[in-house]
Short mmCIF file of C-alpha atoms in Angstrom, two decimals:
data_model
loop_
_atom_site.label_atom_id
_atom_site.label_comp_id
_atom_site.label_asym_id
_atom_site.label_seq_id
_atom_site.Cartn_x
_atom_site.Cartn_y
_atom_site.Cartn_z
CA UNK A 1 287.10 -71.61 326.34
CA UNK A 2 286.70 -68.02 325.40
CA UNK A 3 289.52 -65.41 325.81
CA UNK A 4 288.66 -62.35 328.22
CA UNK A 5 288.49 -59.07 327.05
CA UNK A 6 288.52 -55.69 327.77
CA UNK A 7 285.56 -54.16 327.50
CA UNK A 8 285.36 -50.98 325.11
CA UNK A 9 284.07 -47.76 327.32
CA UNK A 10 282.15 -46.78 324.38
CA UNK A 11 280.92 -49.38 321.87
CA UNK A 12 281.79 -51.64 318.80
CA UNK A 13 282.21 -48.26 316.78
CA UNK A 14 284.59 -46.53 318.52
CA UNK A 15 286.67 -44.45 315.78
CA UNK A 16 284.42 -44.04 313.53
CA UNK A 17 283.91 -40.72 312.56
CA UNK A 18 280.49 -39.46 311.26
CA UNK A 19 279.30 -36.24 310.19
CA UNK A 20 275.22 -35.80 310.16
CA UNK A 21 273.96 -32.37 308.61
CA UNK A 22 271.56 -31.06 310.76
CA UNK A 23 267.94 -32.14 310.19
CA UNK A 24 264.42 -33.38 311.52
CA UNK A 25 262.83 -36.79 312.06
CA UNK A 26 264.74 -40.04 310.90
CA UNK A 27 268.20 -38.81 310.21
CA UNK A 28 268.86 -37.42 313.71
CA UNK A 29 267.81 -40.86 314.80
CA UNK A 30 270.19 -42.97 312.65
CA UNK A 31 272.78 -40.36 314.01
CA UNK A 32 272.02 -41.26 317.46
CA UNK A 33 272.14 -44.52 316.78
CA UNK A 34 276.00 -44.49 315.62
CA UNK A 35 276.60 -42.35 318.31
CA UNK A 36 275.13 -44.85 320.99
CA UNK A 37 277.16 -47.39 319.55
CA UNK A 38 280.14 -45.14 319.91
CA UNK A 39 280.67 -43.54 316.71
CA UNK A 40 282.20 -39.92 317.24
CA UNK A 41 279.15 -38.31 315.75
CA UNK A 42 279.28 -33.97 314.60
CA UNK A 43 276.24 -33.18 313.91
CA UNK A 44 276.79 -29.75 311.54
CA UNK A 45 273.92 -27.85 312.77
CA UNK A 46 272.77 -24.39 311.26
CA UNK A 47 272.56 -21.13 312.80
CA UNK A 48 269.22 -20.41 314.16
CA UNK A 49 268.38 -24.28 314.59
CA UNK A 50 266.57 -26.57 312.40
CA UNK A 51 262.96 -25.40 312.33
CA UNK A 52 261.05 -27.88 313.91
CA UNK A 53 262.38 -29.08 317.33
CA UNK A 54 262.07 -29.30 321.14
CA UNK A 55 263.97 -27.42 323.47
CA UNK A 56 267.81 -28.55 322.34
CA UNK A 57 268.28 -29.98 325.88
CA UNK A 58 265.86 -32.46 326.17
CA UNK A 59 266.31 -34.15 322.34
CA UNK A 60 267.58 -37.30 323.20
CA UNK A 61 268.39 -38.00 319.54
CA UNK A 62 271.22 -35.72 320.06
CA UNK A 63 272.51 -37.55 322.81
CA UNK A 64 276.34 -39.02 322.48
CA UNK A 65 277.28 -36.42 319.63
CA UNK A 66 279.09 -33.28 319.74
CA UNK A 67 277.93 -30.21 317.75
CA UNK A 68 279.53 -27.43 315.18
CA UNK A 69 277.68 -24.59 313.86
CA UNK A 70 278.30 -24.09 310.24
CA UNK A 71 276.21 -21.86 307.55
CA UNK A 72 276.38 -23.40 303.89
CA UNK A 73 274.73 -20.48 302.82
CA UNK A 74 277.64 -18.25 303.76
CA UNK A 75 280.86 -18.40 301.40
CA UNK A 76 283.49 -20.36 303.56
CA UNK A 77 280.69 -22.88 304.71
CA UNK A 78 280.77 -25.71 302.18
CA UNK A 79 284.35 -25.83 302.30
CA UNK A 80 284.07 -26.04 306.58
CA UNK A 81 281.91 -29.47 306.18
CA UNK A 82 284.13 -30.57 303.11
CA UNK A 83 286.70 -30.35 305.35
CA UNK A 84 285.02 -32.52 307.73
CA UNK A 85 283.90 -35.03 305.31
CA UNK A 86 287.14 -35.54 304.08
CA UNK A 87 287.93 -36.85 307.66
CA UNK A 88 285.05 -38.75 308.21
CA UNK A 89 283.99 -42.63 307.55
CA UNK A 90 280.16 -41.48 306.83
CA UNK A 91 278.13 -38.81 306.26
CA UNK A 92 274.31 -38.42 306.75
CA UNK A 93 272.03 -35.74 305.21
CA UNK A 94 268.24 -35.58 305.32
CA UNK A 95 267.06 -32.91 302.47
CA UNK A 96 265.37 -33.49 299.38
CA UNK A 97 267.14 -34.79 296.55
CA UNK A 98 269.41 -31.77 294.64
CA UNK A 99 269.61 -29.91 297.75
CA UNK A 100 273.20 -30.78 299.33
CA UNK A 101 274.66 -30.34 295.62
CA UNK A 102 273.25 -26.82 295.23
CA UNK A 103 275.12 -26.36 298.55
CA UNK A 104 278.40 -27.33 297.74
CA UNK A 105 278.60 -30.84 299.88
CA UNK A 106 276.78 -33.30 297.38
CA UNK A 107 278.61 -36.85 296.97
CA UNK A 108 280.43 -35.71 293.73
CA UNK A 109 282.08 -32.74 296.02
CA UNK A 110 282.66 -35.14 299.39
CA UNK A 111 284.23 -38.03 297.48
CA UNK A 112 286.08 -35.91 295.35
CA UNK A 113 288.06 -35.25 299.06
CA UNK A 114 287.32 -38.57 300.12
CA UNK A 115 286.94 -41.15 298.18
CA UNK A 116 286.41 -43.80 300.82
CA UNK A 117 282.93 -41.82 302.52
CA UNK A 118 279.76 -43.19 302.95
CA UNK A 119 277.23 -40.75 301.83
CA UNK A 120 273.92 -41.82 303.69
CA UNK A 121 271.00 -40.03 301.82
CA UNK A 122 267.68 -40.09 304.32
CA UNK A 123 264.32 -39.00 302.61
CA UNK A 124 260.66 -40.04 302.51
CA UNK A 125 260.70 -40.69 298.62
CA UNK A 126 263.96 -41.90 297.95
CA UNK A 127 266.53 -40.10 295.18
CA UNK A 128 264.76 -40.71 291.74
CA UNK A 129 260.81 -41.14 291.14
CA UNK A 130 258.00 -39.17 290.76
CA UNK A 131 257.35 -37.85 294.09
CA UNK A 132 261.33 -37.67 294.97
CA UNK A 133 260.83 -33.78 295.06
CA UNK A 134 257.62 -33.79 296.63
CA UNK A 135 257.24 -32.90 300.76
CA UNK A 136 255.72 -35.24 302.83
CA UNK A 137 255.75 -36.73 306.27
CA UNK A 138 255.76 -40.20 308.10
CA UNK A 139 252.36 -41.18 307.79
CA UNK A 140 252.19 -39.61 303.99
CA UNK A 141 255.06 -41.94 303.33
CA UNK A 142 253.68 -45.30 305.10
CA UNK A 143 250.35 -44.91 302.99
CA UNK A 144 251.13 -45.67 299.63
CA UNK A 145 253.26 -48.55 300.58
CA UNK A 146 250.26 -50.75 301.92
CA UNK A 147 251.76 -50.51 305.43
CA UNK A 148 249.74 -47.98 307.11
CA UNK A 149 246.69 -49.86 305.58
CA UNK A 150 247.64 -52.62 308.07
CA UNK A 151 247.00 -51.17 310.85
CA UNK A 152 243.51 -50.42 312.80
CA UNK A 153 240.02 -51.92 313.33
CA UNK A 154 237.89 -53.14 310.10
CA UNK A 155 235.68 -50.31 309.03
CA UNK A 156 237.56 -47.42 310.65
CA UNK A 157 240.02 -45.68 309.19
CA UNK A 158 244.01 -47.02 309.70
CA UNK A 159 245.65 -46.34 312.73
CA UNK A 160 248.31 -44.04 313.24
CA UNK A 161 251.17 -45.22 314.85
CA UNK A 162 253.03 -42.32 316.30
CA UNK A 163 256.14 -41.37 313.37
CA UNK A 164 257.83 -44.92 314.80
CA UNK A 165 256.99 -47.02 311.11
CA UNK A 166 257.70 -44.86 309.09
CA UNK A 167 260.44 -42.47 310.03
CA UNK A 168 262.71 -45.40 312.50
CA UNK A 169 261.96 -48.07 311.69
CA UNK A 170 261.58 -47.74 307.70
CA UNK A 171 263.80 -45.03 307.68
CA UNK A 172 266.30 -44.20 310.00
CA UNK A 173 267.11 -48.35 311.02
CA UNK A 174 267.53 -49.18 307.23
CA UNK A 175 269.83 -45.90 306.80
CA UNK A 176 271.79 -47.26 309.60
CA UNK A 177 272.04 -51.15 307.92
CA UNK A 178 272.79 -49.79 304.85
CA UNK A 179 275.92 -47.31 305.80
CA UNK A 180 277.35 -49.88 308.04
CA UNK A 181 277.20 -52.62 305.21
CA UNK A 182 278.80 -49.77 303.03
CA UNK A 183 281.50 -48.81 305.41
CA UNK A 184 282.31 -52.46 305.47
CA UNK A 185 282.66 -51.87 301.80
CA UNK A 186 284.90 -49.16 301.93
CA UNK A 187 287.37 -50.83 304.40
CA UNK A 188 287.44 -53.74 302.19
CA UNK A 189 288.45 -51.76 299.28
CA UNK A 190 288.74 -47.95 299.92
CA UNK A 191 285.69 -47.04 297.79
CA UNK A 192 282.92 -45.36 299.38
CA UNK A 193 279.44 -44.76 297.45
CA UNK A 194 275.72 -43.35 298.61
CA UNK A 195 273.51 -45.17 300.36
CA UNK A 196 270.09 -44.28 299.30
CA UNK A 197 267.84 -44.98 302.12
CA UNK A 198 264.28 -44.35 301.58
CA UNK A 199 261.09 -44.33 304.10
CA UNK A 200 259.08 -45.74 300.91
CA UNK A 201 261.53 -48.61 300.52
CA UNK A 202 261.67 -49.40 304.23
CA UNK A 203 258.54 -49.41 305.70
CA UNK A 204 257.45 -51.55 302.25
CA UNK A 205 260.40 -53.97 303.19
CA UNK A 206 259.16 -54.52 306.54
CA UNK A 207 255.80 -56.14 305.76
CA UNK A 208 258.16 -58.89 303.76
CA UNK A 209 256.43 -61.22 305.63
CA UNK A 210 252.91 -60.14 305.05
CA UNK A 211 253.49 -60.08 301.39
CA UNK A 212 254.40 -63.37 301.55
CA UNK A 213 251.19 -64.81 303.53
CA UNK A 214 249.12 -62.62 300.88
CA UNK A 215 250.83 -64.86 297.97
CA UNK A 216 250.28 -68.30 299.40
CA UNK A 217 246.32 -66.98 300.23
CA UNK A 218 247.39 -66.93 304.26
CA UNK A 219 246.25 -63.11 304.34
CA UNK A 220 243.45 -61.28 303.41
CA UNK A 221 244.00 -57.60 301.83
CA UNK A 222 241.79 -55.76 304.55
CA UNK A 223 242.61 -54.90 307.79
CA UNK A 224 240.94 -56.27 310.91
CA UNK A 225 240.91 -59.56 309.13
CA UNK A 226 243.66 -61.92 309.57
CA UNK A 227 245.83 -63.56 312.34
CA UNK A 228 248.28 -60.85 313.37
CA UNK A 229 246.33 -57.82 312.88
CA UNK A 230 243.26 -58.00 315.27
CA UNK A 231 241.43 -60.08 313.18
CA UNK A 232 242.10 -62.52 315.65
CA UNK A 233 240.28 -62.97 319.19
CA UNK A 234 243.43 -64.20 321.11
CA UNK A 235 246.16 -61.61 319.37
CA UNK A 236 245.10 -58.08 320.46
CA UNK A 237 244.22 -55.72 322.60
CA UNK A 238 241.30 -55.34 325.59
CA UNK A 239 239.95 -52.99 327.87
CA UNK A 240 239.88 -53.46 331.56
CA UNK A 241 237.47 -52.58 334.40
CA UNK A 242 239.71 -49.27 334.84
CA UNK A 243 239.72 -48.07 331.71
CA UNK A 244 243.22 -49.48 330.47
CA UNK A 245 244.05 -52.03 328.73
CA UNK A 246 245.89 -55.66 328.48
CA UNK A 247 247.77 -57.35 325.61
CA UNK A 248 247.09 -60.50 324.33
CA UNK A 249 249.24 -62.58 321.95
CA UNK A 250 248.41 -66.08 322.71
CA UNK A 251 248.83 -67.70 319.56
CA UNK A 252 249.87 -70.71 320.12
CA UNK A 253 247.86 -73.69 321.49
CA UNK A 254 249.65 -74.55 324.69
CA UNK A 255 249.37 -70.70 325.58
CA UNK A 256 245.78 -70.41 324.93
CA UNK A 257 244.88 -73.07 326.81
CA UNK A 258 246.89 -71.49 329.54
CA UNK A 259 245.39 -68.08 328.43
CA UNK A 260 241.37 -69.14 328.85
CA UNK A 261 242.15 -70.93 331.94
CA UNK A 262 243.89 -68.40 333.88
CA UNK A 263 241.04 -65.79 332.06
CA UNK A 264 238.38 -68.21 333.59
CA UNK A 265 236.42 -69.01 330.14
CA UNK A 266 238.29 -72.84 329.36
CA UNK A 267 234.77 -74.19 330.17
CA UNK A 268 232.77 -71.83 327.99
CA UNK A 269 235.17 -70.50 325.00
CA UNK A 270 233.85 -71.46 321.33
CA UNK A 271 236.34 -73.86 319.87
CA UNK A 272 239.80 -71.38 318.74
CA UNK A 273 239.83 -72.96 315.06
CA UNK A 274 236.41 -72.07 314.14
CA UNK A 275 236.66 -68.80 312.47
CA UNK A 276 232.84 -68.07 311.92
CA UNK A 277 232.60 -68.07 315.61
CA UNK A 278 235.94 -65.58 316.58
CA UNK A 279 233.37 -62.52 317.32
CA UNK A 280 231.77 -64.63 319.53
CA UNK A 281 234.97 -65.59 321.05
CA UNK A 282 236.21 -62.11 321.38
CA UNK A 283 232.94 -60.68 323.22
CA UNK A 284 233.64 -63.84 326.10
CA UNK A 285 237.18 -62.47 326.08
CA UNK A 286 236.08 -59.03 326.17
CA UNK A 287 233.60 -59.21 328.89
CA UNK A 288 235.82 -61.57 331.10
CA UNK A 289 238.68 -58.81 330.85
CA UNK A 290 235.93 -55.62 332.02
CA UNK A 291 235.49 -57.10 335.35
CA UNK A 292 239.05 -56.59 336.96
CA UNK A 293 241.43 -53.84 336.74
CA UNK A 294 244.84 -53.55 334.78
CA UNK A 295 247.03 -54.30 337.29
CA UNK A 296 244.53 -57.15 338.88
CA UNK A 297 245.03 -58.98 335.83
CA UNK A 298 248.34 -58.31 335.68
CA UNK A 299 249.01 -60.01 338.90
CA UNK A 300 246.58 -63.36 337.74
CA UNK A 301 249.02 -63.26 334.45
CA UNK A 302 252.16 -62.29 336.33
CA UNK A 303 255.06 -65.28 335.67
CA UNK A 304 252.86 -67.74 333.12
CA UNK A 305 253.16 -68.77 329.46
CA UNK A 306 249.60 -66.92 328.34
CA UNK A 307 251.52 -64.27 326.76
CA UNK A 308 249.41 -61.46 328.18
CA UNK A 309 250.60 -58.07 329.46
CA UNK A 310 249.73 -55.13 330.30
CA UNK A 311 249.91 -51.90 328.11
CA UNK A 312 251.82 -49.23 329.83
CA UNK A 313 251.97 -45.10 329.17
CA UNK A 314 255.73 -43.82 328.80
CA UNK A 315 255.92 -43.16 331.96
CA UNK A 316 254.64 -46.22 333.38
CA UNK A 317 256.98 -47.86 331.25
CA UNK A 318 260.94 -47.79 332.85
CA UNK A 319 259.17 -48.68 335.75
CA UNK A 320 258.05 -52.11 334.76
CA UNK A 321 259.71 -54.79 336.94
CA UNK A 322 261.44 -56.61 334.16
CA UNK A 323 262.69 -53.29 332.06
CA UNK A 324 263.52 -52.32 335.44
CA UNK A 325 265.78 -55.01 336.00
CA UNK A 326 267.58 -55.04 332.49
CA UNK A 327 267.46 -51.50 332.45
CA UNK A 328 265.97 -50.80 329.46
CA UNK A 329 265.09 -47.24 330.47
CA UNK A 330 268.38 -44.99 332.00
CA UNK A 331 268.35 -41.90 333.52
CA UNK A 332 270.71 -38.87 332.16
CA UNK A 333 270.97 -35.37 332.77
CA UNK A 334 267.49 -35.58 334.90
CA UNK A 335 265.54 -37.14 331.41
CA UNK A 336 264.43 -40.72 331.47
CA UNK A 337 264.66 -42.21 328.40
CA UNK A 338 265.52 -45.70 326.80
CA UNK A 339 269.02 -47.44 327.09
CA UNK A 340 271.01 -47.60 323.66
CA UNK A 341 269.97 -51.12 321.90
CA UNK A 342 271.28 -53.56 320.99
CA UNK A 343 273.81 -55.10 324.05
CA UNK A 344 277.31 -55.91 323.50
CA UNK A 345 279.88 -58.27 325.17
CA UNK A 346 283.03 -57.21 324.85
CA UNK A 347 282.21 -53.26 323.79
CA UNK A 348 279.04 -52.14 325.86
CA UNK A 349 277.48 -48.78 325.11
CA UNK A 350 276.31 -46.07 327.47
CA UNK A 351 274.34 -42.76 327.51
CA UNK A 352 277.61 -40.81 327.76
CA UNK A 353 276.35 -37.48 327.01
CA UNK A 354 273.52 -35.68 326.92
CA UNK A 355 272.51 -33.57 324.06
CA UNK A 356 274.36 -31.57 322.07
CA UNK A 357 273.78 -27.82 322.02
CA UNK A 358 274.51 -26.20 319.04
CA UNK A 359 277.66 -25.44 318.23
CA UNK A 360 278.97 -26.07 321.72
CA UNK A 361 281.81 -28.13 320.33
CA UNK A 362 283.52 -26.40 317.68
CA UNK A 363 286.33 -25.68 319.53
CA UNK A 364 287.02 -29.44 320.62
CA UNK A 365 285.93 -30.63 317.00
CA UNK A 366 288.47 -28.46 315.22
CA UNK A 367 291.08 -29.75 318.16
CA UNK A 368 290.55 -33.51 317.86
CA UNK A 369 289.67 -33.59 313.65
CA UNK A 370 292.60 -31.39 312.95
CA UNK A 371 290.71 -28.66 311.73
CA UNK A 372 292.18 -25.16 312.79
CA UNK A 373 289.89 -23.74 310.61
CA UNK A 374 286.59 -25.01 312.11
CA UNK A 375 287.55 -22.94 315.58
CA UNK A 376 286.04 -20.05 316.49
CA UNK A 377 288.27 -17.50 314.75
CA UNK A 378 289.74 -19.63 312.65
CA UNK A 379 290.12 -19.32 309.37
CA UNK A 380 290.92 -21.13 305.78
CA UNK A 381 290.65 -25.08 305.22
CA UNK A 382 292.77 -27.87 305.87
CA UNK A 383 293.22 -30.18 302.65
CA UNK A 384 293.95 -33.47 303.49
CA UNK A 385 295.52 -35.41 301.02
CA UNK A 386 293.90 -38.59 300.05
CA UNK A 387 295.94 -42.16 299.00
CA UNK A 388 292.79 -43.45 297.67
CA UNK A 389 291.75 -43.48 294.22
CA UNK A 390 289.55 -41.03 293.18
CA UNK A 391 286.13 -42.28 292.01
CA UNK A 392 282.75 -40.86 291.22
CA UNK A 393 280.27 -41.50 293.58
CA UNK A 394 277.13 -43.67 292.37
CA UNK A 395 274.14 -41.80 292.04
#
């Protein structure tokens, strides 16, 4: 018998504080997502705005935070965000290695006011190594990691998928694993350290699996090829009557029996396990799929085991009847966009505010941090004392 509790208005890390200096790309992201799990999340942004962005009110990856203008160029700025980070669990920066030390507000400088921080460090190319101080973006970091290679049709050139591998899921998820295990750390035993998380590292960590399969001779080093990456007839993707498309990932046997059935080619498929005859397999499949539309084969698919579905634009998407019904997508401030992710029991999380403008919060940071200082007018720092050991940060 389980005890009832009372559910948290606004997640599993509610009190954490976090401070994210402004950037592009994966470190907003991570940011968001402590924020959507109810992290009180300042996002330090710079005067004039970070370069390359939408319109401030519609980034969603600003959502849940609150927002302080500081500039670390001027004189009194690096002592305004070491002021912050001395009252903060974690901080998260995005430049290029060297940068936040020539600015005052490196580790060395944030744990010399608070020992316990996690420093979360998001680049492309990681802290040390060749290319470290080299620019780059998503799909420049995906490439040399064999990832991107993955992905597309055999004699075409790899897919792009969007910045979501590289940037999210190799960078900003991993960022968000690592300074969670680290603030565990820090609890534990009041030392903080940096968390070096690296798009490189990530997006090679992710195809753990793969590597694996390519060892024990499962996988063959070309794309187009093998069982999960279109190689194969009944895992991928095929065009309809209307032009769209539908989804197929009927790999195993008791759903591709269901799959050719309900496709109408049981009586005329070549046999699954004989490779040598796939392209022949994937033309029936083909053709079969051009003679209906989308959503008519959605409907002969609709509540069976063929693992087939239909592949929906982002707006089609929140409408789906079964996102619909978990509600996957959520509506704030008039901008549809997805839920926060994962669910929680006891401590759900919400879409509580929209995004944050620029420094509209400096007022209400400086109140609720303690931090006279950071108000508009204010002026000098606040030195909190720390009870913590002091100890160099790892580097």
């Amino acid at each position: 018998m389980t005890t009832a509790t009372t559910p948290s208005p606004h997640g599993p890390l509610t009190g954490v504080r976090v401070v994210e200096l402004a950037g592009i790309g994966p470190g907003p992201f991570a940011a968001m997502l402590l924020a959507d799990l109810g992290a009180d999340v300042v996002r330090v942004d710079r005067p004039g705005g970070p370069g390359l962005a939408i319109d401030p009110a519609h980034d969603v990856t600003h959502r849940n935070k609150r927002s302080v203008v500081v500039d670390l160029k001027s004189p009194d700025g690096p002592a305004r965000v070491l002021d912050l980070a001395a009252r903060a669990d974690i901080l998260v920066e995005g430049y290029r290695p060297g940068v936040a030390e020539r600015l005052g507000v490196g580790p060395e400088a944030c744990h010399a006011r608070n020992p316990a921080l996690v420093y979360g460090r998001m680049t492309g190319w990681g802290q040390d190594g060749p290319l470290a101080d080299r620019a780059g973006h998503d799909i420049a970091y995906l490439a040399p990691t064999g990832t991107l290679g993955l992905i597309g049709r055999p004699g075409e050139a790899p897919a792009v998928p969007a910045n979501l591998l590289g940037d999210y899921a190799g960078g900003s998820l991993y960022l968000v694993v690592g300074v969670l295990a680290a603030l565990h750390h820090a609890r534990a035993t009041g030392t903080g350290q940096v968390v070096d998380a690296a798009i490189v590292d990530g997006a090679a960590h992710l195809a753990a699996m793969i590597h694996g399969m390519l060892a024990a001779g499962a996988w063959q080093d070309r794309r187009g090829a093998n069982l999960l990456d279109g190689g194969c007839p009944f895992y991928g993707t095929y065009e309809t009557a209307d032009g769209r498309y539908m989804a197929v990932g009927a790999l195993e046997r008791r759903f591709y029996d269901e799959f050719v059935t309900l496709l109408g080619i049981a009586d005329r498929a070549p046999a699954r396990e004989d490779v040598a005859r796939w392209s022949e397999l994937r033309e029936a499949v083909a053709a079969r799929f051009k003679t209906r539309t989308r959503d008519a084969w959605t409907a002969v698919f609709e509540g069976t085991d063929a693992c087939v579905a239909p592949v929906l634009s982002l707006r089609e998407a929140p409408h789906h009847p079964h996102l619909a019904a978990r509600g996957t997508f959520t509506d704030h401030g008039g901008i549809t966009q997805p839920a926060p992710a994962p669910r929680f029991s006891a401590t759900p999380t919400a879409v509580r505010t929209g995004p944050a403008e620029p420094g509209a919060h400096t007022a209400d940071v400086a109140r609720d941090w303690d931090l006279p200082g950071l108000a508009p007018g204010g002026s000098g720092t606040s030195q909190a004392p720390s009870t913590a050991p002091h100890r160099k940060a790892a580097q």
